XYZ file of C-alpha atoms in Angstrom:
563
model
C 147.138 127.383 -11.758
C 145.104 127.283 -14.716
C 141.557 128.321 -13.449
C 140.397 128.304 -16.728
C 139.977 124.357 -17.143
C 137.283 124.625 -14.123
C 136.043 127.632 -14.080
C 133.909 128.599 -16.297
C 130.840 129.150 -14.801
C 132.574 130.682 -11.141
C 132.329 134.163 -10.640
C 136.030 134.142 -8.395
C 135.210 137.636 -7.175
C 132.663 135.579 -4.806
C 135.273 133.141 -3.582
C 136.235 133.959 -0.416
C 139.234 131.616 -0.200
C 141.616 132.312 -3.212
C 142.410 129.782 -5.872
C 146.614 130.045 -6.533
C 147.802 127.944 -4.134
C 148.665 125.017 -5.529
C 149.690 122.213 -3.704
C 151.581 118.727 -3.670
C 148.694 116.532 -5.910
C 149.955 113.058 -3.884
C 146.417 112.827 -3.227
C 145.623 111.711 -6.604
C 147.571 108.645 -6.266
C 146.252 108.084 -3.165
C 144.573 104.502 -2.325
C 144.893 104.216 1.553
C 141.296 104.920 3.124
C 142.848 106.513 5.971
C 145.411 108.918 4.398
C 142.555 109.898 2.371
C 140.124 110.643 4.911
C 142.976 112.860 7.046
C 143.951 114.663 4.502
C 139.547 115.945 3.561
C 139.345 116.604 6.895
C 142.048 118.664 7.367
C 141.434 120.478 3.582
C 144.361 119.170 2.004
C 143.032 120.201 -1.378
C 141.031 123.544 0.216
C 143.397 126.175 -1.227
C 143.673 124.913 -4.750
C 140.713 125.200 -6.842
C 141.771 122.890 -9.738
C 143.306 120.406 -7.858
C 140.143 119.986 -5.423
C 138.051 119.443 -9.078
C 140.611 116.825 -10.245
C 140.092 114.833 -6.741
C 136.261 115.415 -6.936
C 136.625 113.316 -10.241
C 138.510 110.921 -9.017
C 136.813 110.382 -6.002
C 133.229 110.514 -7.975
C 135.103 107.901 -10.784
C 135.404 105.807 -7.745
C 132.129 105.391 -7.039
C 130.491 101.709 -7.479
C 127.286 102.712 -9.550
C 124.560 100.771 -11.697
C 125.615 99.616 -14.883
C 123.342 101.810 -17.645
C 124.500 105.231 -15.406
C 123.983 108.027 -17.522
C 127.189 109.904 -18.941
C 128.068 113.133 -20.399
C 127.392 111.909 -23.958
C 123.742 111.455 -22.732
C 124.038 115.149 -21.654
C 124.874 116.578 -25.020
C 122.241 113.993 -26.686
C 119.572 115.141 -24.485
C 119.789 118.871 -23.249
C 119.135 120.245 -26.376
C 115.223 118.445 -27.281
C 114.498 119.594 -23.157
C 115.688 122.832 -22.753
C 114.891 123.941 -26.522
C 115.219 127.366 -26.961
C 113.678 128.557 -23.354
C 115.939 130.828 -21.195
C 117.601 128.529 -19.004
C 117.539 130.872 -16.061
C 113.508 130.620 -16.039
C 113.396 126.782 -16.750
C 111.218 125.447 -14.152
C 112.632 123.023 -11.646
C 111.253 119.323 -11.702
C 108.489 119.038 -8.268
C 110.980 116.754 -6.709
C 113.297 119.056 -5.544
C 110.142 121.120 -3.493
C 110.206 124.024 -5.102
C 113.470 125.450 -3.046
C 115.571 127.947 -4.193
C 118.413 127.192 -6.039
C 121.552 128.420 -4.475
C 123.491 130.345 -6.195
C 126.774 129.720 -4.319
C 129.782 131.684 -6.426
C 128.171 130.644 -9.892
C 128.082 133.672 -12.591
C 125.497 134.145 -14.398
C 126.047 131.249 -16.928
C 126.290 128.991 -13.791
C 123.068 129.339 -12.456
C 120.957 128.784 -15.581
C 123.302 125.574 -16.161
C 122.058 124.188 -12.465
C 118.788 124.279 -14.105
C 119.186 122.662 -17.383
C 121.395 119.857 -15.748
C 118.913 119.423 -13.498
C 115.878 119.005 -15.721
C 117.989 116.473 -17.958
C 118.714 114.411 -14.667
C 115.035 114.367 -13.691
C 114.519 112.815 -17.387
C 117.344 110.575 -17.275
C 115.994 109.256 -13.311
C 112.354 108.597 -13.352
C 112.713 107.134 -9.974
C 113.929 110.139 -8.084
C 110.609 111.177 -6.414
C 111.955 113.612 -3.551
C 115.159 115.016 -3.401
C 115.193 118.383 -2.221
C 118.899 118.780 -2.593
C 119.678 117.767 -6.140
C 120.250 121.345 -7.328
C 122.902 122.082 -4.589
C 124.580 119.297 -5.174
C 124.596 120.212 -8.765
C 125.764 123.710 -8.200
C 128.287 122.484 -6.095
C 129.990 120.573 -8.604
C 129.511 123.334 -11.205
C 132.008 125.060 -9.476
C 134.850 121.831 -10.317
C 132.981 120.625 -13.930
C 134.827 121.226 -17.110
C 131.053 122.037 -18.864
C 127.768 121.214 -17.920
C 128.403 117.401 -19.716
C 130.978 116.507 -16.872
C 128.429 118.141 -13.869
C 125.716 115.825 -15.315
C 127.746 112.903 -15.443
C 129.253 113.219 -11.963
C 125.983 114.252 -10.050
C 124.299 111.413 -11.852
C 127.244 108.825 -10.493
C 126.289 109.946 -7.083
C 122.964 109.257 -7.348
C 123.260 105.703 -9.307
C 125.541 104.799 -6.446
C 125.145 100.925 -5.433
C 126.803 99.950 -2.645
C 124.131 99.344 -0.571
C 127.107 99.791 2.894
C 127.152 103.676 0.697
C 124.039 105.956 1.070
C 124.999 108.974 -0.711
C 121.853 111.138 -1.451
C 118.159 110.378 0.020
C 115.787 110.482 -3.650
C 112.365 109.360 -2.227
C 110.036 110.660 0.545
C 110.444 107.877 2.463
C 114.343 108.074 2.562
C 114.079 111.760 3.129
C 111.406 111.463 5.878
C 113.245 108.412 7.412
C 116.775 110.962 7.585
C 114.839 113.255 9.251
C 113.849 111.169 12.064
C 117.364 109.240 12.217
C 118.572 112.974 12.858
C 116.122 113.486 15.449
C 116.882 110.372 16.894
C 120.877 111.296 17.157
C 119.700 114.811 18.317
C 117.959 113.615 21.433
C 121.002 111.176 22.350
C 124.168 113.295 21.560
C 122.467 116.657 22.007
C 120.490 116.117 25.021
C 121.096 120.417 26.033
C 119.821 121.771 22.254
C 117.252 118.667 22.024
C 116.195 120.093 25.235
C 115.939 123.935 24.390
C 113.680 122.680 20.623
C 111.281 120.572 22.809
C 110.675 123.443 25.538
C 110.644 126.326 22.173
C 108.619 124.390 19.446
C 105.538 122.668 19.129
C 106.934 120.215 16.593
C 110.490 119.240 16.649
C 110.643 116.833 13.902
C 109.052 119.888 12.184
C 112.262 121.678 13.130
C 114.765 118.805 12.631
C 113.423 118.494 8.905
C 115.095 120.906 8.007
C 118.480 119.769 9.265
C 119.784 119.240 4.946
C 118.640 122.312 4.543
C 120.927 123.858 6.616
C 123.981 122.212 5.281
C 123.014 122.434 1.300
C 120.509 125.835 1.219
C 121.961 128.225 4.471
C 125.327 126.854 4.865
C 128.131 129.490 3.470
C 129.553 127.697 0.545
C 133.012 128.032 2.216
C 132.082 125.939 4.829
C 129.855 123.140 2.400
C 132.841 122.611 0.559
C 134.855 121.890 3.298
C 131.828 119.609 4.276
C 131.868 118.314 0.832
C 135.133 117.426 0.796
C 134.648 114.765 3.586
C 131.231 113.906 2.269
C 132.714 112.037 -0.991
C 135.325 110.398 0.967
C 133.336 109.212 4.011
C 129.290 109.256 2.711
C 126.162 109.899 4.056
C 127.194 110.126 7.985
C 129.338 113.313 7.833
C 126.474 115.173 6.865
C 124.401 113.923 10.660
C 127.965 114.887 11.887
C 128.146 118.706 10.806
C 124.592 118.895 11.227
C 124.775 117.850 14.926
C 127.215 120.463 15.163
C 125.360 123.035 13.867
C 122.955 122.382 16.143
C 125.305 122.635 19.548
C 126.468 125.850 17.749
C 123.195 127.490 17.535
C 122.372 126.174 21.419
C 125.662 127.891 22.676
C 125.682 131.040 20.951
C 121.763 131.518 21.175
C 120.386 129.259 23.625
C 120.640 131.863 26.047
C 117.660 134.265 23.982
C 114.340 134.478 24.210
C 112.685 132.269 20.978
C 109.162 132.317 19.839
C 108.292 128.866 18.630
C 106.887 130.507 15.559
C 110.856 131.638 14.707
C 112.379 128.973 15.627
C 113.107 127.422 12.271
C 114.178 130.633 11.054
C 116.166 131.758 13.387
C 118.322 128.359 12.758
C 118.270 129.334 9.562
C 119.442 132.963 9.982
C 122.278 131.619 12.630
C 123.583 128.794 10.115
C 123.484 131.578 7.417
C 125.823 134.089 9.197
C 127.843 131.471 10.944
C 130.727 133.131 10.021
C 130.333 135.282 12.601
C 130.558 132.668 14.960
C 132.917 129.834 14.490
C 135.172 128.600 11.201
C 134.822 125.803 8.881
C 137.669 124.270 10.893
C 135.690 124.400 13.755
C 132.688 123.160 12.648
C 134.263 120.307 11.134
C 136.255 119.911 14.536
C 132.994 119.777 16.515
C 131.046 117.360 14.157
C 134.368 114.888 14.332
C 134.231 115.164 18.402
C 130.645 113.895 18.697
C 131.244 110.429 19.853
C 128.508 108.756 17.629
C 128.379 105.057 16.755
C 129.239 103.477 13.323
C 127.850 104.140 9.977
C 126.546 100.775 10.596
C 124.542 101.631 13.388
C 123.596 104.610 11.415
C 122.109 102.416 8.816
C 120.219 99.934 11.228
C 118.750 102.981 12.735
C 117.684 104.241 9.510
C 116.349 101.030 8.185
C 113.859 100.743 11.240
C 112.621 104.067 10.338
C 111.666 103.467 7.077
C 109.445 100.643 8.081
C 107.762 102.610 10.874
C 106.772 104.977 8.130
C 105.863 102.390 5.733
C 103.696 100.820 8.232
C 102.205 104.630 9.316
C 101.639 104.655 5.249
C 103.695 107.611 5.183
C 105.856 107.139 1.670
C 105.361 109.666 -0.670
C 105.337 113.425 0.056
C 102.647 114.885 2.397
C 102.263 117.031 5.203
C 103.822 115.599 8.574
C 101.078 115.027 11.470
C 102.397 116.945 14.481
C 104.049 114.965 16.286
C 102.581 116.444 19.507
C 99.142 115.679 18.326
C 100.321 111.857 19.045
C 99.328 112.473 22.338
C 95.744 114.326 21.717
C 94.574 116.891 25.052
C 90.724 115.628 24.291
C 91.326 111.940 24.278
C 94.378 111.582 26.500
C 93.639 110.744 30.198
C 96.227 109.219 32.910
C 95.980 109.250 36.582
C 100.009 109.994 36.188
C 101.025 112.631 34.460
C 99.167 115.459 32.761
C 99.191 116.018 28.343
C 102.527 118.529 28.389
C 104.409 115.735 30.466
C 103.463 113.002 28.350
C 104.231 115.344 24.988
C 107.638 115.836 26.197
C 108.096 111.993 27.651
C 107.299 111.663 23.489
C 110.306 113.596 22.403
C 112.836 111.576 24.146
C 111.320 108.113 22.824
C 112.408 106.941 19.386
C 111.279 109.166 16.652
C 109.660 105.824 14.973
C 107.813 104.886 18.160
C 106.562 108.838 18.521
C 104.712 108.523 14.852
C 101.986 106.481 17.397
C 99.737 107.169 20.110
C 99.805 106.247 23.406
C 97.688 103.631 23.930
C 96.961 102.424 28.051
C 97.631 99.111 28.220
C 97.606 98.214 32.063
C 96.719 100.370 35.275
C 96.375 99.087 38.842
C 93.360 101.128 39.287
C 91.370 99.426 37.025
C 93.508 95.995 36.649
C 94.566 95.656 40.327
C 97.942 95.411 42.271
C 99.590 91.859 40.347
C 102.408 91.544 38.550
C 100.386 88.300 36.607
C 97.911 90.784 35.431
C 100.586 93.223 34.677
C 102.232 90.728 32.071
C 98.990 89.637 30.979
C 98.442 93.108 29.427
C 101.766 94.054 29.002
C 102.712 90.898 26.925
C 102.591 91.025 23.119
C 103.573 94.426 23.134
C 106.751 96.090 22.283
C 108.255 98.920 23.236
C 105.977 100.156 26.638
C 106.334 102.863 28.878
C 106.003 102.414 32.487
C 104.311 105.805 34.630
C 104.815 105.337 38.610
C 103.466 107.491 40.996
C 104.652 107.329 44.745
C 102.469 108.250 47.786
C 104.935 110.879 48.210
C 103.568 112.084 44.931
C 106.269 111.552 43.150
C 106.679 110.469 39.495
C 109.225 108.589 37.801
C 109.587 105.848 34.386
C 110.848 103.839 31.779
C 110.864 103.264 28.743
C 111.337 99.607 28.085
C 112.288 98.475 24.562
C 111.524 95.097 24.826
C 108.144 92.717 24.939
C 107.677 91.088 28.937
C 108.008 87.637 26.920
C 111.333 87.712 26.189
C 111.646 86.588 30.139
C 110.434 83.388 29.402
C 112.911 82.906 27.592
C 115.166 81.570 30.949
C 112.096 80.232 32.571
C 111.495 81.629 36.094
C 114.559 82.506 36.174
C 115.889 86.168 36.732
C 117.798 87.265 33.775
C 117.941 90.752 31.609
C 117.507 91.296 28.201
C 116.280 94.209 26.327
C 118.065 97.269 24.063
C 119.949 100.021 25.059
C 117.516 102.269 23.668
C 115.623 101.498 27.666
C 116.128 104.526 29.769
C 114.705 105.693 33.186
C 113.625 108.673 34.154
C 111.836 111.433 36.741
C 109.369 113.888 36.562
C 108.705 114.919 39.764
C 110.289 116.590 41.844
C 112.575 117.382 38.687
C 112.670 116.597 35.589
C 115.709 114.036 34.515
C 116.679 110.999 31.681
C 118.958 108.407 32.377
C 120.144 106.333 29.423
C 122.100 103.727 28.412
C 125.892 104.673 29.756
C 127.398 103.946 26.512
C 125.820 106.525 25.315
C 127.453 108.845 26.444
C 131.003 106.404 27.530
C 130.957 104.908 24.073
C 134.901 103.971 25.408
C 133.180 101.630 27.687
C 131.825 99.828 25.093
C 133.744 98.800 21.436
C 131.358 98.345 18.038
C 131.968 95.230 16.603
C 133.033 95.109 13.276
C 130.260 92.780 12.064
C 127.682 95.435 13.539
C 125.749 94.757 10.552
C 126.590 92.243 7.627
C 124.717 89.923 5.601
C 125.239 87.420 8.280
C 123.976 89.301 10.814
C 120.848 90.479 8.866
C 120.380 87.137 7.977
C 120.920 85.896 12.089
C 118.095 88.495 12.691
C 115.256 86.475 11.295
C 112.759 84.842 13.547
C 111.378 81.453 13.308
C 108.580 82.947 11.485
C 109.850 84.776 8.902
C 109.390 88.271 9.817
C 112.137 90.935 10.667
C 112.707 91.471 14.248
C 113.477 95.210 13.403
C 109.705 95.201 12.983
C 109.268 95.761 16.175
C 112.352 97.165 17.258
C 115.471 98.557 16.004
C 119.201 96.664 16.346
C 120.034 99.834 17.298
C 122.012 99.915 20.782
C 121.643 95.719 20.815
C 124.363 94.378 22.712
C 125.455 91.912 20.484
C 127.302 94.589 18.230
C 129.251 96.043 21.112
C 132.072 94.477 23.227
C 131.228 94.989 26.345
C 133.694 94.744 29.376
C 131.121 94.097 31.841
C 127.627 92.215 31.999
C 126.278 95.381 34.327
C 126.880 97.738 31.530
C 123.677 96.186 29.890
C 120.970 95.379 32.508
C 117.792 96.908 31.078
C 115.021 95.037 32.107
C 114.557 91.677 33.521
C 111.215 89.971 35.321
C 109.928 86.783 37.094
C 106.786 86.226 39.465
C 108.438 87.611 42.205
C 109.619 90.816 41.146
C 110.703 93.407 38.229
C 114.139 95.010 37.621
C 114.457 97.698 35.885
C 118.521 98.574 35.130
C 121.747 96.487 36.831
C 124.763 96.367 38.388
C 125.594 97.315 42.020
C 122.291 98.641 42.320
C 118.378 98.838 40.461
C 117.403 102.013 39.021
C 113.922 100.169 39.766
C 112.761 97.027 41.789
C 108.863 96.551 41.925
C 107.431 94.063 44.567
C 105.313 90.857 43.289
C 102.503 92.776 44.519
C 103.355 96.497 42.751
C 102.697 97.842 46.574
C 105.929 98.314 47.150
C 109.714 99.439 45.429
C 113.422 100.485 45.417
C 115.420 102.710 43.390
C 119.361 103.317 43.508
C 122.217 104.172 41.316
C 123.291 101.511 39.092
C 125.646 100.724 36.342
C 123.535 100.494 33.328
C 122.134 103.448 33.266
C 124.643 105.736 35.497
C 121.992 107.209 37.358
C 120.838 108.984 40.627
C 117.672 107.604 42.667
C 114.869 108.440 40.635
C 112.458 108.673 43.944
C 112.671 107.949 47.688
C 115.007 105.008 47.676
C 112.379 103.132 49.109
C 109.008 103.997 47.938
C 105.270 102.972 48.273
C 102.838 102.419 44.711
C 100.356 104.856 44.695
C 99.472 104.223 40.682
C 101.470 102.084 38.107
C 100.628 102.684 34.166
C 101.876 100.753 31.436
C 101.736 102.530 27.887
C 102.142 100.965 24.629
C 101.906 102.468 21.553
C 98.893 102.522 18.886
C 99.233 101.424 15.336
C 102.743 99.757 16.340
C 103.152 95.401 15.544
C 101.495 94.285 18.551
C 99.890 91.119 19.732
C 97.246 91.045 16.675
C 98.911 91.758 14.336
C 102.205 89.750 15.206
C 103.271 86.341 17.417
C 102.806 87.091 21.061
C 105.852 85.063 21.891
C 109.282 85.706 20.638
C 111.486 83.111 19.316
C-alpha cells in the first residue's frame, strides 16, 4: 500500500488500526445504495488506509452541491494572502466554530497547523456559516485521507455546499445547531426513556446536557471509532450521527447509571465515559447498538427538525446566545396549581416536546374557578394547541395527558364521536407512581409501516391550510398517522370529544373517559397507548386543569378553528 499518497500529515504511530491491509476496491465501482451502505457499516474499507481515502473522494465527488462551490484551486489562490507568514499552529480559529479545541486525532505536527489554515480559508470562502462548532473535526478528519491541504479544502467545502435539501450534512447556523439539539432531545426521551430518565432526575437542564451530544461524536469520540462513524455518515447523512449518539447515551446509562452523579458533573462525566469508551464496548458495537434503535425515517427526522426551527424562530432564538434553562419554564415564584407541585410539573416538561418546553405553562381552564362543564372546558381549551390535562381523584390520586391537538378539530365530524390528534399524545401518572404511556408505535414501530411519501413536495404542499399558514406552526407532522400504515384504526385513538363526554386513547378500552359533567371517570388499558389503569378504574374529579403553553400560536395570534 502506498501510504505515502495520503499520508502526509498522519503520524501512523497514533493509528491504532494498521494501514497494510489492502482489500478488494469493488467498492469504487459501486452504484447500488444498498451494497454501499452494508459494506460502511460493516467497515469494508476500515483496514486499508488508502483505499478508505479513495472512497471518501468518491463518495464526497458524489455529492449534489451549489454551483460556484469552492475548489482546491481556490485553496492555493487564497491561503497564502490569509495565513501570510503567521505560524499556522497559532492562527486563530474563526468565532464560529466556539472557540473548541481542535482535535488533534493522529495528525503530526504539520497536520494540525493545516486544520487551521484550511479552516480560516473556508470561513473566507463561506460568509454564511455563522455556527458550526464542528468544522475543524470534520476538517481534521479528512486530513487524515487528503492528498494536501488543496484536496481537504475542496472536499470539506463540498460537504458543506451540499444541496439536496432530502441531504442535511453539517448544521452551519445557530438555529440549525440549536434546532439538532432539541431533535436529539426529542429522540432521547422516546427511544431512551431509562437514560432520559437518569439526566432528568441528575441535571437541572437536560437540553443543557443533550447540547453537547456532537460533541461527543466529533471532540471525545476516539478517532477509531469516528471513522467508523464517518464511514456511514457520507453514505447515509445526517441521521447516523442521532443514531451513534443515542447509543452513546444507552452506553453511558448501562455502564454508569448505576453511580452516584452530581448534576454539576454530569456533562463531564459523559464526556470522560465517551472519551475512554474503549474500555467499554468496540466500534462494532457501538455501531451495532445505534443500527438496533428502531427510529423512524430520515423523513420523520427532518419534519421533526423543521418544527423545531420555527419554535425557535418564533422564541427569537437564531443566532448564538445563552440557552434559558429549560426548568426555569416552569418558574417556583409564579407557578401555582391545585395539582401537582413545581418539581412534578418540571419533570412533566421533560417528557413534552423539546419545542413545546421552550414555553411556559400557562393555566388555561380549572374547575375550581371555571366550574364542573365540559362547554366551559372547550370554551377555554379551544384555540389552543398542544394542552396538558392535570386530574386529581378524591382518592388523591394524579394522573394526565398531553394532548397534541386543538378541542376544535372535533367539530370537524359534528357531534359526532370521532378521534383525531398526533401520536406525540401520551398519558400518564403521578401518583401513586410515577409512569408515561405513549404512542405504541413507538416503541412496536413493526405495528406500524412509514410510508414512503412521509414527506415530499406533495405532502408539504397537502399540509397547507385554507389560510395560508403551515400547520407545523402549531404542531409537528411528526407521529401523524397519515405517514404510517397502520393495520388497525385502535392503534391511533388519541383524543376524541363531544357534549357528552371526552376520550382520551382507544381500542378495547379508554386510557381516560371524563363524564359531561367532569364529576365523574374511567380509565383502562387500551390499544393506543398500551397502557395500565392510570387510577382507580373508576374514579371521582376532585380537580381538573388544563395547561397550555405561553408564547406558543394560540387563539390571538392564529384562526381559532382549523380547516
Amino acid at each position: 500500500m502506498d501510504d505515502t499518497e495520503y499520508g502526509a500529515f498522519v503520524d501512523f504511530d497514533k493509528m491504532e488500526t494498521g494501514g497494510t491491509q489492502q482489500q478488494n476496491p469493488k467498492v469504487l465501482n459501486c452504484t447500488d445504495f444498498q451494497e454501499l451502505k452494508q459494506m460502511s457499516r460493516q467497515g469494508y474499507w476500515a483496514k486499508s488506509h488508502s483505499l478508505r481515502a479513495k472512497v471518501y473522494q468518491k463518495l464526497i465527488k458524489d455529492i449534489p452541491c451549489r454551483t460556484v462551490t469552492p475548489d482546491a484551486s481556490v485553496y492555493r489562490d487564497i491561503v497564502g494572502k490569509i495565513v501570510g507568514k503567521r505560524n499556522a499552529s497559532t492562527l486563530p480559529l474563526p468565532e464560529f466554530v466556539d472557540d473548541r479545541q481542535v482535535p488533534t486525532f493522529c495528525l503530526n505536527a504539520e497536520g494540525i497547523g493545516a486544520v487551521r489554515k484550511i479552516t480560516l480559508c473556508i470561513s473566507n470562502q463561506f460568509p454564511d456559516i455563522s455556527f458550526c462548532p464542528i468544522l475543524p473535526s470534520l476538517v481534521a478528519l479528512l486530513l487524515h485521507y487528503s492528498q494536501d491541504e488543496a484536496e481537504c479544502f475542496e472536499n470539506v467545502s463540498r460537504i458543506l455546499a451540499c444541496n439536496d435539501p432530502n441531504r442535511r450534512l453539517v448544521d452551519q447556523t445557530f438555529l440549525a445547531f440549536e434546532s439538532s439539539c432539541m431533535t436529539f432531545g426529542d429522540l432521547a426521551g422516546k427511544y431512551c426513556q431509562g437514560p432520559h430518565k437518569l439526566m432528568v432526575a441528575v441535571s437541572e437542564d437536560v437540553l443543557e446536557v443533550y447540547s453537547d451530544w456532537q460533541r461527543w461524536l466529533f471532540g471525545e469520540l476516539p478517532f477509531t471509532y469516528i471513522i467508523r462513524v464517518f464511514d456511514v455518515f457520507l453514505v447515509e447523512g445526517y441521521k447516523v450521527l442521532f443514531r451513534v449518539a443515542l447509543a452513546l447515551l444507552k452506553f453511558f446509562h448501562k455502564v454508569r447509571g448505576g453511580q452516584p452523579m452530581e448534576s454539576s458533573n454530569v456533562k463531564r462525566d459523559i464526556q470522560d465515559f465517551v472519551r475512554d469508551i474503549g474500555k467499554a464496548v468496540s466500534p462494532e458495537k457501538l455501531l451495532e447498538k445505534a443500527f438496533a434503535i428502531r427510529l423512524f425515517s430520515r423523513k420523520e427526522i427532518q419534519l421533526l427538525q423543521m418544527a423545531n426551527e420555527k419554535a425557535l424562530k418564533q422564541k427569537g432564538i437564531t443566532v448564538k446566545q445563552n440557552r434559558q434553562n429549560v426548568h426555569l419554564a416552569v418558574h417556583a415564584e409564579n407557578f401555582k396549581s391545585d395539582i401537582v407541585c413545581v418539581k412534578e410539573m418540571r419533570d412533566i416538561w421533560s417528557w413534552i416536546p423539546e419545542r413545546f418546553a421552550l414555553c411556559q405553562p400557562l393555566l388555561l381552564y380549572t374547575n375550581q374557578e371555571h366550574g364542573n362543564s365540559l362547554s366551559r372546558f372547550y370554551l377555554h381549551c379551544e384555540g389552543h394547541e398542544p394542552t396538558l390535562l392535570l386530574i386529581k381523584t378524591t382518592n388523591q390520586e394524579v394522573c394526565g395527558a398531553f394532548l397534541s391537538t386543538d378541542w376544535n378539530a372535533r367539530k370537524k365530524s359534528g357531534n359526532k364521536l370521532s378521534f383525531f390528534g398526533t401520536g406525540e399524545c401520551f398519558v400518564f401518572r403521578l401518583q401513586p407512581e410515577v409512569e408515561r404511556y405513549e404512542w405504541v408505535i413507538i416503541k412496536h414501530p413493526e405495528l406500524g409501516r412509514v410510508s414512503s411519501a412521509a414527506v415530499d413536495k406533495e405532502t408539504i404542499s397537502s399540509l397547507e391550510t385554507a389560510d395560508g399558514t403551515d400547520p407545523s406552526d402549531r404542531l409537528s407532522p411528526f407521529l401523524a398517522t397519515r405517514h404510517f400504515n397502520l393495520p388497525s384504526k385502535t392503534a391511533s385513538m388519541f383524543m376524541a370529544g363531544s357534549t357528552d363526554c371526552i376520550i382520551i386513547g382507544g381500542g378495547d378500552g379508554q386510557a381516560l373517559y371524563l363524564d359531561s359533567d367532569l364529576n365523574y371517570g374511567r380509565t383502562s388499558h387500551c390499544n393506543t397507548f398500551n397502557n395500565q389503569p392510570l387510577c382507580s378504574e373508576t374514579f371521582q374529579i376532585a380537580t381538573i386543569e388544563v395547561w397550555g403553553f405561553k408564547d406558543h400560536l394560540n387563539n390571538d395570534d392564529r384562526p381559532s378553528t382549523l380547516p
